[in-house]
């Protein structure tokens, strides 16, 4: 079926999945009711002003109040007040990492860009709201591009279009919007465009800036909508020329995906590129491939998921990313809630470093100065795991832990490690490893590769009323013949993240109802296995010192 511009549906999607029309937005004043501050241009001036900033005082009080909730994380970033949505504009500027996010201030709960800064990707310091709505109604998702003298943010302004703002100061506190109007406007009433105006990503090639806008095209089976990204070019950031759809050979998307929150950048040292994005159906995703810089096309060669089931509940949501300067990509995601909460809900994952292995497959491992959070350590010596007998580890207990476990599964088909376990097993979260239980990769002619699988099952994690369980979060992971299972598990009040052999990660939210749900156990199904070593650290609360 030939694609015709008239068939394009203009996409305006709330990150919660509710469809809204940008065109239907009320035309009253869009100026924010949140107090706005202008800061000095030197680091010393800014630091002095921040000491007495009323917003930061308010944030501090809000953190103390919300800290009373026992499901509030201790070492995963969560914003200081209100609810949180997509991370945005992650970047490294003048020796500091900056994380922006969709925040909802209490006096004006339209989306503003919240802001936090860190030197190590773990200890985050709250800063005042960075980008306020006006002329747009809400400041939605986007990315940043760092130049020698400035940081450029390009984002979707609801009711306006693609917006560009710049900052040059040390802590990125002072933002100026180009022309104070959209650089790629949404369509006028009745106007048909061959592209969607939605979440943008920005980069530079030669003397020109490039941007892709997220969206969909009706070129799937029976004219159904599939993911698309639309490429634009500009020499001055203000005037943008539409070129064409950007993605070619994409066989890794679901029908109905929409490519929101894109980020496009080189990865590794062999000329490959990665496109991170988000689906309002299936959460965080990625594509790998080649950038044809002559025709400005992204030729997809591989792809996969950061979220391995539906977006909601409890799933890994949208990415924000930035290069680490060593060939890797640093990515951070927000992760959805699993219970109704009007005061707060979504939080950030730990930052992940994404790299490629020798075969061009995506690898992922936790990054940042995680070790600085470790306090009391317990080490469990090597021991045999008898078949079908749960081994409770009485020396290990807590709900804010880092666990490093190395297990030789031998002939056991399933290894189970339980965390947040109550003494009577009324509540527990199951981490499962299925040896050779993942997909068989038959994508290469004459070659089949058998994967194992890792899964988190939170169906028994809570006895509380109103907590939603998730279909077990299950991902394939390759373990080579004779290679031990190497797990890094991060438990933090209401989130469990599991990294497997530096190649895969699964994460879910959990909400234990009992205060004694803090135990850990391990179990080998069907056959004997060996627990080679298990190290556990209690983790410091990084918010208690703010």
Coordinates of C-alpha atoms in Angstrom, one line a residue:
X1 CA 0.0 0.0 0.0
X2 CA 1.4 3.4 -1.0
X3 CA 1.7 5.9 1.8
X4 CA 0.0 9.2 1.2
X5 CA 0.5 12.3 3.3
X6 CA -3.3 12.6 3.8
X7 CA -3.3 9.4 5.7
X8 CA -1.0 10.6 8.4
X9 CA -2.7 10.9 11.7
X10 CA -1.3 13.8 13.8
X11 CA -0.1 12.2 17.0
X12 CA -0.6 13.8 20.4
X13 CA -0.1 11.2 23.1
X14 CA 0.1 11.7 26.8
X15 CA 2.8 9.6 28.3
X16 CA 0.1 7.9 30.4
X17 CA -1.4 6.7 27.1
X18 CA -4.4 9.1 26.9
X19 CA -4.9 10.6 23.5
X20 CA -5.4 14.3 23.4
X21 CA -5.5 16.8 20.6
X22 CA -3.0 19.6 20.7
X23 CA -5.5 21.6 18.6
X24 CA -8.2 21.4 21.3
X25 CA -6.1 23.0 24.0
X26 CA -7.7 26.1 25.5
X27 CA -6.1 29.4 24.4
X28 CA -6.0 31.1 27.8
X29 CA -2.7 32.4 29.1
X30 CA -0.1 29.7 29.4
X31 CA 2.3 31.5 31.8
X32 CA 3.2 29.2 34.7
X33 CA 2.1 29.9 38.2
X34 CA 5.4 28.4 39.6
X35 CA 7.8 31.0 41.0
X36 CA 10.5 31.8 38.4
X37 CA 14.1 32.8 39.2
X38 CA 16.9 34.2 37.2
X39 CA 20.4 33.2 38.4
X40 CA 23.9 34.6 38.0
X41 CA 26.3 33.6 35.3
X42 CA 29.2 32.3 37.4
X43 CA 29.2 29.1 39.5
X44 CA 30.0 31.0 42.7
X45 CA 27.0 33.4 42.1
X46 CA 24.7 30.5 41.4
X47 CA 25.7 28.5 44.4
X48 CA 25.2 31.5 46.7
X49 CA 21.7 32.1 45.2
X50 CA 20.7 28.5 45.6
X51 CA 21.4 28.5 49.3
X52 CA 18.3 30.7 49.9
X53 CA 16.2 29.7 46.9
X54 CA 12.6 29.3 48.0
X55 CA 11.9 26.4 45.6
X56 CA 14.8 24.4 47.0
X57 CA 13.5 25.1 50.5
X58 CA 10.1 23.8 49.4
X59 CA 11.7 20.8 47.8
X60 CA 13.6 20.0 51.0
X61 CA 10.4 20.1 53.1
X62 CA 8.5 18.0 50.5
X63 CA 11.2 15.3 50.6
X64 CA 11.0 15.1 54.4
X65 CA 7.3 14.6 54.3
X66 CA 7.3 12.1 51.4
X67 CA 10.1 10.1 53.1
X68 CA 7.5 8.8 55.6
X69 CA 6.2 6.5 52.8
X70 CA 8.0 3.2 53.3
X71 CA 7.8 2.5 49.6
X72 CA 9.7 5.6 48.7
X73 CA 13.2 4.6 47.3
X74 CA 16.4 5.2 49.2
X75 CA 18.9 5.3 46.4
X76 CA 17.0 5.5 43.1
X77 CA 16.3 9.0 42.1
X78 CA 12.8 10.3 42.6
X79 CA 11.8 13.9 42.3
X80 CA 11.3 16.0 45.4
X81 CA 7.6 17.0 45.0
X82 CA 4.6 15.7 43.1
X83 CA 4.5 13.0 40.5
X84 CA 7.2 12.3 37.9
X85 CA 7.2 11.2 34.3
X86 CA 9.7 10.9 31.5
X87 CA 13.4 11.6 32.1
X88 CA 14.5 14.2 29.5
X89 CA 17.7 15.8 28.2
X90 CA 20.3 13.8 30.1
X91 CA 23.7 15.5 29.4
X92 CA 27.2 16.1 30.7
X93 CA 28.2 19.8 31.0
X94 CA 31.2 21.3 32.6
X95 CA 32.0 18.2 34.8
X96 CA 28.4 17.5 35.9
X97 CA 25.6 15.2 34.7
X98 CA 22.3 16.9 34.3
X99 CA 19.0 15.1 34.4
X100 CA 15.8 16.8 33.4
X101 CA 12.4 15.2 33.8
X102 CA 8.7 15.9 33.5
X103 CA 7.6 17.4 36.8
X104 CA 4.1 18.5 37.9
X105 CA 4.4 21.4 40.3
X106 CA 1.6 21.6 42.9
X107 CA 0.5 25.2 42.1
X108 CA 0.5 24.5 38.3
X109 CA 0.4 20.8 37.6
X110 CA 1.1 21.2 33.9
X111 CA 4.4 19.6 32.9
X112 CA 7.5 21.6 33.6
X113 CA 11.1 20.3 33.1
X114 CA 12.4 19.4 36.6
X115 CA 16.1 19.3 37.1
X116 CA 18.7 17.5 39.1
X117 CA 22.6 17.5 38.9
X118 CA 25.2 14.9 39.8
X119 CA 28.9 14.4 39.5
X120 CA 28.7 10.5 39.7
X121 CA 25.2 9.6 38.3
X122 CA 24.1 8.4 41.7
X123 CA 24.1 11.3 44.2
X124 CA 21.6 13.6 42.6
X125 CA 21.1 17.2 43.9
X126 CA 17.7 18.9 43.3
X127 CA 17.8 22.2 41.3
X128 CA 14.9 24.5 40.5
X129 CA 12.6 23.8 37.6
X130 CA 14.5 24.4 34.4
X131 CA 12.0 25.0 31.5
X132 CA 8.6 26.5 32.1
X133 CA 5.6 26.3 29.8
X134 CA 4.7 29.4 27.7
X135 CA 4.1 29.7 24.8
X136 CA 3.5 26.0 24.9
X137 CA 0.9 24.6 27.3
X138 CA 3.2 21.8 28.7
X139 CA 6.9 21.0 28.4
X140 CA 7.0 17.5 27.1
X141 CA 9.9 15.2 26.2
X142 CA 13.0 16.0 24.3
X143 CA 16.8 15.7 24.2
X144 CA 19.9 17.9 24.5
X145 CA 22.9 18.5 22.4
X146 CA 26.1 19.9 24.0
X147 CA 28.3 22.3 22.1
X148 CA 31.5 23.9 23.4
X149 CA 29.7 27.1 24.6
X150 CA 26.1 26.0 25.2
X151 CA 23.6 23.3 25.7
X152 CA 20.7 23.0 23.2
X153 CA 17.4 21.4 24.4
X154 CA 14.9 20.4 21.8
X155 CA 11.5 19.2 23.1
X156 CA 7.8 18.9 22.3
X157 CA 5.7 21.9 23.5
X158 CA 2.1 20.8 23.7
X159 CA -0.2 23.1 21.7
X160 CA 2.8 24.7 20.0
X161 CA 5.2 22.2 18.4
X162 CA 8.9 21.5 18.5
X163 CA 10.7 24.0 20.8
X164 CA 14.4 24.9 21.1
X165 CA 15.9 26.4 24.2
X166 CA 19.6 27.1 25.1
X167 CA 21.6 27.6 28.2
X168 CA 25.2 28.6 28.8
X169 CA 25.6 29.0 32.5
X170 CA 27.5 26.6 34.8
X171 CA 24.5 24.8 36.3
X172 CA 22.1 25.2 33.4
X173 CA 19.7 27.3 35.4
X174 CA 18.9 30.0 32.8
X175 CA 17.2 28.9 29.7
X176 CA 16.2 31.0 26.7
X177 CA 13.7 29.8 24.1
X178 CA 14.6 30.6 20.5
X179 CA 12.1 33.2 19.2
X180 CA 9.8 32.2 22.1
X181 CA 7.9 30.2 19.5
X182 CA 8.0 26.7 18.0
X183 CA 10.6 26.0 15.4
X184 CA 8.5 23.2 13.9
X185 CA 4.9 24.1 14.6
X186 CA 1.9 21.8 14.9
X187 CA -0.4 21.8 11.9
X188 CA -3.0 24.5 11.6
X189 CA -6.7 23.5 11.6
X190 CA -7.4 21.5 8.5
X191 CA -3.7 21.3 7.5
X192 CA -2.3 18.0 6.4
X193 CA 1.4 17.3 6.9
X194 CA 3.5 14.3 5.8
X195 CA 4.9 14.0 9.3
X196 CA 3.9 14.1 13.0
X197 CA 5.0 16.8 15.3
X198 CA 5.9 15.1 18.5
X199 CA 8.9 14.2 20.7
X200 CA 12.2 15.3 19.0
X201 CA 15.8 14.2 19.2
X202 CA 18.7 16.4 18.0
X203 CA 22.2 15.9 16.8
X204 CA 24.7 17.6 14.4
X205 CA 26.4 16.4 11.3
X206 CA 28.9 18.8 9.7
X207 CA 27.5 22.3 9.8
X208 CA 23.8 21.2 10.0
X209 CA 21.6 20.2 12.8
X210 CA 19.3 17.2 12.4
X211 CA 16.2 16.2 14.3
X212 CA 13.8 13.3 14.2
X213 CA 10.3 13.7 15.4
X214 CA 8.4 10.7 16.8
X215 CA 5.2 9.4 15.3
X216 CA 3.4 6.7 13.3
X217 CA 2.6 5.9 9.7
X218 CA -0.3 3.7 8.4
X219 CA 1.9 1.3 6.5
X220 CA 1.5 -1.8 8.7
X221 CA -0.7 -4.8 8.0
X222 CA -4.1 -3.7 6.6
X223 CA -3.0 0.0 6.9
X224 CA -2.4 -0.3 10.7
X225 CA -0.2 2.3 12.4
X226 CA 3.5 1.5 12.9
X227 CA 6.4 3.3 14.4
X228 CA 8.0 6.1 12.3
X229 CA 10.5 8.9 12.8
X230 CA 10.5 11.9 10.6
X231 CA 13.9 13.6 9.7
X232 CA 14.4 17.4 9.6
X233 CA 17.5 19.5 9.0
X234 CA 18.5 23.1 9.9
X235 CA 21.6 25.3 9.8
X236 CA 20.4 27.8 12.4
X237 CA 18.1 25.8 14.8
X238 CA 15.2 28.2 13.9
X239 CA 14.4 27.2 10.3
X240 CA 13.8 23.4 9.7
X241 CA 13.4 21.6 6.5
X242 CA 11.5 18.3 6.4
X243 CA 13.4 15.6 4.5
X244 CA 11.8 12.1 4.8
X245 CA 11.0 9.2 7.1
X246 CA 14.2 8.2 8.8
X247 CA 14.0 4.5 9.5
X248 CA 14.5 1.7 7.0
X249 CA 14.3 -2.1 7.4
X250 CA 12.7 -2.0 10.8
X251 CA 11.5 -5.4 11.7
X252 CA 11.7 -5.0 15.4
X253 CA 8.7 -2.9 16.2
X254 CA 5.1 -3.9 17.2
X255 CA 2.1 -2.8 15.3
X256 CA 1.0 0.3 17.2
X257 CA 4.4 1.4 18.4
X258 CA 5.0 5.1 18.1
X259 CA 8.7 5.8 18.7
X260 CA 8.3 8.4 21.4
X261 CA 11.2 9.9 23.4
X262 CA 13.8 9.1 20.7
X263 CA 17.6 9.4 21.2
X264 CA 20.0 8.7 18.3
X265 CA 23.8 8.4 18.6
X266 CA 26.8 6.3 17.7
X267 CA 27.7 3.4 19.9
X268 CA 30.9 1.4 20.0
X269 CA 33.9 1.7 17.7
X270 CA 32.6 -0.1 14.6
X271 CA 30.4 2.6 13.1
X272 CA 27.1 1.4 14.6
X273 CA 24.3 3.6 15.9
X274 CA 21.6 3.2 18.5
X275 CA 18.1 4.6 18.5
X276 CA 16.5 4.5 21.9
X277 CA 12.8 5.2 22.1
X278 CA 9.5 4.5 23.9
X279 CA 6.3 2.8 22.9
X280 CA 3.0 3.7 24.6
X281 CA 2.2 0.0 24.1
X282 CA 5.3 -1.8 25.2
X283 CA 7.6 0.6 27.0
X284 CA 11.3 1.3 26.5
X285 CA 12.9 -0.1 23.3
X286 CA 16.0 0.2 21.1
X287 CA 17.1 -0.2 17.5
X288 CA 20.7 -0.8 16.3
X289 CA 22.0 -0.2 12.8
X290 CA 23.9 1.8 10.3
X291 CA 23.6 5.5 9.6
X292 CA 23.6 6.1 5.8
X293 CA 24.9 9.7 6.0
X294 CA 24.7 10.2 2.2
X295 CA 21.0 9.6 2.1
X296 CA 20.3 10.4 5.8
X297 CA 18.7 7.1 6.6
X298 CA 19.0 4.8 9.6
X299 CA 19.3 1.2 8.3
X300 CA 18.1 -1.1 11.1
X301 CA 20.1 -4.3 11.7
X302 CA 19.0 -5.3 15.2
X303 CA 16.7 -4.3 18.0
X304 CA 15.2 -5.2 21.3
X305 CA 13.4 -4.1 24.5
X306 CA 14.2 -2.6 27.8
X307 CA 10.7 -3.4 28.9
X308 CA 9.6 -7.0 28.2
X309 CA 5.8 -6.8 28.5
X310 CA 3.1 -4.2 28.5
X311 CA 3.9 -0.6 29.5
X312 CA 1.7 -0.8 32.6
X313 CA 1.7 -1.6 35.4
X314 CA 5.2 -1.6 37.0
X315 CA 7.0 -1.5 33.7
X316 CA 10.2 0.3 32.4
X317 CA 9.0 3.4 30.7
X318 CA 10.9 6.1 28.7
X319 CA 14.6 6.5 28.2
X320 CA 16.9 9.5 28.3
X321 CA 20.5 9.0 27.2
X322 CA 23.8 10.6 26.5
X323 CA 27.3 9.3 25.4
X324 CA 29.9 8.5 28.1
X325 CA 32.8 9.6 25.9
X326 CA 34.2 6.1 25.8
X327 CA 32.0 4.5 23.1
X328 CA 29.1 3.7 25.5
X329 CA 25.8 5.3 26.1
X330 CA 24.4 6.2 29.5
X331 CA 20.7 5.6 29.7
X332 CA 18.2 6.2 32.5
X333 CA 14.5 5.4 32.5
X334 CA 11.5 6.1 34.6
X335 CA 9.6 3.1 35.8
X336 CA 5.9 3.0 36.3
X337 CA 3.9 2.6 39.5
X338 CA 1.8 -0.4 40.4
X339 CA -0.6 1.3 42.9
X340 CA -2.7 4.4 42.9
X341 CA -0.9 7.3 44.6
X342 CA -1.8 10.9 44.1
X343 CA 1.3 12.3 45.9
X344 CA 4.0 10.5 44.0
X345 CA 4.5 7.2 42.0
X346 CA 7.0 6.8 39.2
X347 CA 10.7 6.8 39.9
X348 CA 14.0 6.5 37.9
X349 CA 15.9 3.4 37.3
X350 CA 19.6 3.2 38.1
X351 CA 21.6 4.6 35.2
X352 CA 22.8 1.9 32.7
X353 CA 25.8 1.8 30.5
X354 CA 25.0 0.4 27.1
X355 CA 27.7 -1.1 24.9
X356 CA 28.1 -3.6 22.1
X357 CA 29.8 -7.0 22.4
X358 CA 32.1 -8.5 19.7
X359 CA 29.0 -9.7 17.8
X360 CA 27.3 -6.3 17.8
X361 CA 24.7 -7.3 20.5
X362 CA 23.7 -4.8 23.1
X363 CA 25.1 -5.2 26.6
X364 CA 24.0 -3.4 29.7
X365 CA 25.3 -3.0 33.2
X366 CA 24.7 -0.6 36.1
X367 CA 26.9 2.5 36.1
X368 CA 27.7 5.4 38.3
X369 CA 29.4 5.4 41.8
X370 CA 27.1 2.7 43.2
X371 CA 29.9 1.5 45.5
X372 CA 29.7 4.8 47.4
X373 CA 26.3 3.8 48.7
X374 CA 27.4 0.5 50.2
X375 CA 27.5 0.2 54.0
X376 CA 27.4 -3.0 56.0
X377 CA 28.5 -6.1 54.0
X378 CA 27.6 -9.7 54.4
X379 CA 29.3 -12.5 52.5
X380 CA 27.9 -16.0 52.1
X381 CA 30.6 -18.6 51.4
X382 CA 30.3 -21.2 48.7
X383 CA 27.6 -23.9 49.3
X384 CA 25.7 -26.6 47.6
X385 CA 22.1 -25.9 46.8
X386 CA 20.2 -29.2 47.2
X387 CA 17.4 -29.8 44.7
X388 CA 14.0 -28.4 45.4
X389 CA 14.9 -27.1 48.9
X390 CA 14.5 -23.4 49.6
X391 CA 17.7 -22.2 51.4
X392 CA 16.9 -19.1 53.5
X393 CA 19.9 -16.9 54.2
X394 CA 19.3 -15.7 57.8
X395 CA 22.3 -13.4 57.7
X396 CA 20.8 -11.4 54.8
X397 CA 18.0 -9.0 55.4
X398 CA 16.8 -5.6 54.2
X399 CA 14.7 -3.6 51.7
X400 CA 17.5 -1.4 50.4
X401 CA 20.2 -3.8 49.2
X402 CA 22.7 -4.6 46.5
X403 CA 23.2 -8.3 46.0
X404 CA 26.0 -9.9 43.9
X405 CA 25.4 -13.6 43.4
X406 CA 27.4 -16.0 41.3
X407 CA 25.7 -19.4 40.8
X408 CA 26.7 -22.5 38.9
X409 CA 23.4 -23.9 37.8
X410 CA 24.9 -27.2 36.7
X411 CA 22.0 -29.3 35.4
X412 CA 19.3 -27.4 37.3
X413 CA 16.8 -26.0 34.8
X414 CA 15.6 -23.3 37.1
X415 CA 17.3 -21.2 39.7
X416 CA 15.1 -19.1 42.0
X417 CA 16.3 -16.2 44.2
X418 CA 13.7 -14.6 46.4
X419 CA 14.0 -11.1 47.9
X420 CA 11.7 -9.0 50.1
X421 CA 10.6 -12.3 51.6
X422 CA 8.5 -12.4 54.8
X423 CA 9.5 -15.1 57.4
X424 CA 6.3 -17.1 56.7
X425 CA 6.6 -16.5 52.9
X426 CA 3.3 -14.5 52.9
X427 CA 5.1 -12.0 50.6
X428 CA 8.1 -12.5 48.4
X429 CA 9.4 -11.4 45.0
X430 CA 10.7 -14.2 42.8
X431 CA 13.8 -13.8 40.5
X432 CA 14.0 -16.8 38.2
X433 CA 16.7 -18.0 35.8
X434 CA 15.7 -20.6 33.2
X435 CA 18.7 -22.3 31.8
X436 CA 18.3 -22.6 28.0
X437 CA 14.7 -21.4 28.5
X438 CA 14.8 -18.3 26.4
X439 CA 14.2 -17.8 22.7
X440 CA 16.2 -19.7 20.1
X441 CA 17.7 -17.1 17.7
X442 CA 17.3 -18.4 14.2
X443 CA 17.9 -15.1 12.5
X444 CA 21.2 -16.1 10.8
X445 CA 21.0 -18.7 8.0
X446 CA 22.1 -22.1 9.1
X447 CA 22.8 -21.0 12.7
X448 CA 20.6 -21.3 15.8
X449 CA 21.6 -19.9 19.1
X450 CA 19.8 -21.0 22.3
X451 CA 19.2 -18.3 24.9
X452 CA 18.4 -18.7 28.6
X453 CA 15.8 -16.5 30.3
X454 CA 15.6 -14.3 33.4
X455 CA 12.3 -13.3 35.0
X456 CA 10.9 -11.3 37.9
X457 CA 7.5 -12.4 39.2
X458 CA 5.9 -9.9 41.5
X459 CA 2.5 -11.7 41.8
X460 CA 3.4 -12.7 45.4
X461 CA 5.2 -9.5 46.3
X462 CA 2.4 -7.8 48.2
X463 CA -0.6 -8.5 50.3
X464 CA -1.9 -4.9 50.2
X465 CA -5.2 -4.1 48.7
X466 CA -5.0 -2.0 45.5
X467 CA -1.5 -3.2 44.4
X468 CA -1.4 -4.4 40.8
X469 CA 0.7 -7.4 39.8
X470 CA 2.5 -7.5 36.5
X471 CA 2.8 -10.4 34.0
X472 CA 6.2 -11.9 34.9
X473 CA 8.8 -9.6 33.4
X474 CA 10.9 -12.1 31.3
X475 CA 13.8 -11.5 29.0
X476 CA 16.2 -13.7 27.0
X477 CA 19.9 -13.7 27.9
X478 CA 22.8 -15.6 26.4
X479 CA 25.0 -17.7 28.7
X480 CA 27.8 -19.5 27.1
X481 CA 28.5 -23.2 27.8
X482 CA 29.9 -23.6 31.3
X483 CA 29.5 -19.9 32.1
X484 CA 28.2 -19.3 35.7
X485 CA 25.1 -17.2 36.3
X486 CA 26.3 -13.7 37.5
X487 CA 23.5 -11.6 39.1
X488 CA 23.6 -8.0 40.3
X489 CA 20.4 -7.4 42.1
X490 CA 19.3 -4.0 43.4
X491 CA 16.4 -3.9 45.9
X492 CA 15.1 -0.5 46.9
X493 CA 11.8 -0.4 48.8
X494 CA 9.5 -0.5 45.8
X495 CA 11.8 -1.5 42.9
X496 CA 13.8 -4.6 42.0
X497 CA 16.4 -4.4 39.2
X498 CA 18.3 -7.5 38.1
X499 CA 21.4 -7.4 35.8
X500 CA 22.5 -10.7 34.3
X501 CA 26.1 -11.3 33.3
X502 CA 26.4 -7.7 32.1
X503 CA 24.1 -8.5 29.1
X504 CA 20.5 -8.1 30.2
X505 CA 18.4 -6.3 32.8
X506 CA 14.8 -6.8 34.0
X507 CA 13.2 -4.4 36.5
X508 CA 9.8 -4.1 38.2
X509 CA 8.0 -2.2 40.9
X510 CA 6.9 -4.1 44.1
X511 CA 5.0 -2.9 47.2
X512 CA 5.4 -5.3 50.2
X513 CA 2.7 -4.7 52.8
X514 CA 4.6 -6.3 55.7
X515 CA 7.4 -4.6 57.5
X516 CA 9.1 -8.0 57.9
X517 CA 9.3 -8.7 54.2
X518 CA 13.0 -8.2 54.0
X519 CA 14.5 -11.8 53.8
X520 CA 16.4 -13.5 51.0
X521 CA 16.4 -17.1 49.9
X522 CA 17.7 -19.2 47.0
X523 CA 16.5 -22.5 45.4
X524 CA 17.6 -24.9 42.7
X525 CA 14.8 -26.8 41.0
X526 CA 15.2 -30.4 39.8
X527 CA 18.9 -30.8 40.4
X528 CA 21.8 -29.7 42.6
X529 CA 23.4 -26.3 41.9
X530 CA 26.3 -24.4 43.6
X531 CA 26.1 -21.0 45.1
X532 CA 29.7 -19.9 44.4
X533 CA 29.5 -16.6 46.3
X534 CA 26.9 -14.1 47.5
X535 CA 27.8 -10.6 48.6
X536 CA 25.2 -8.3 50.1
X537 CA 25.5 -4.6 51.0
X538 CA 23.0 -2.4 52.9
X539 CA 22.6 0.7 50.8
X540 CA 22.7 4.3 52.2
X541 CA 19.8 6.6 51.7
X542 CA 21.1 9.2 49.3
X543 CA 18.2 11.6 50.1
X544 CA 18.7 11.7 53.9
X545 CA 21.6 14.1 53.7
X546 CA 20.0 16.6 51.3

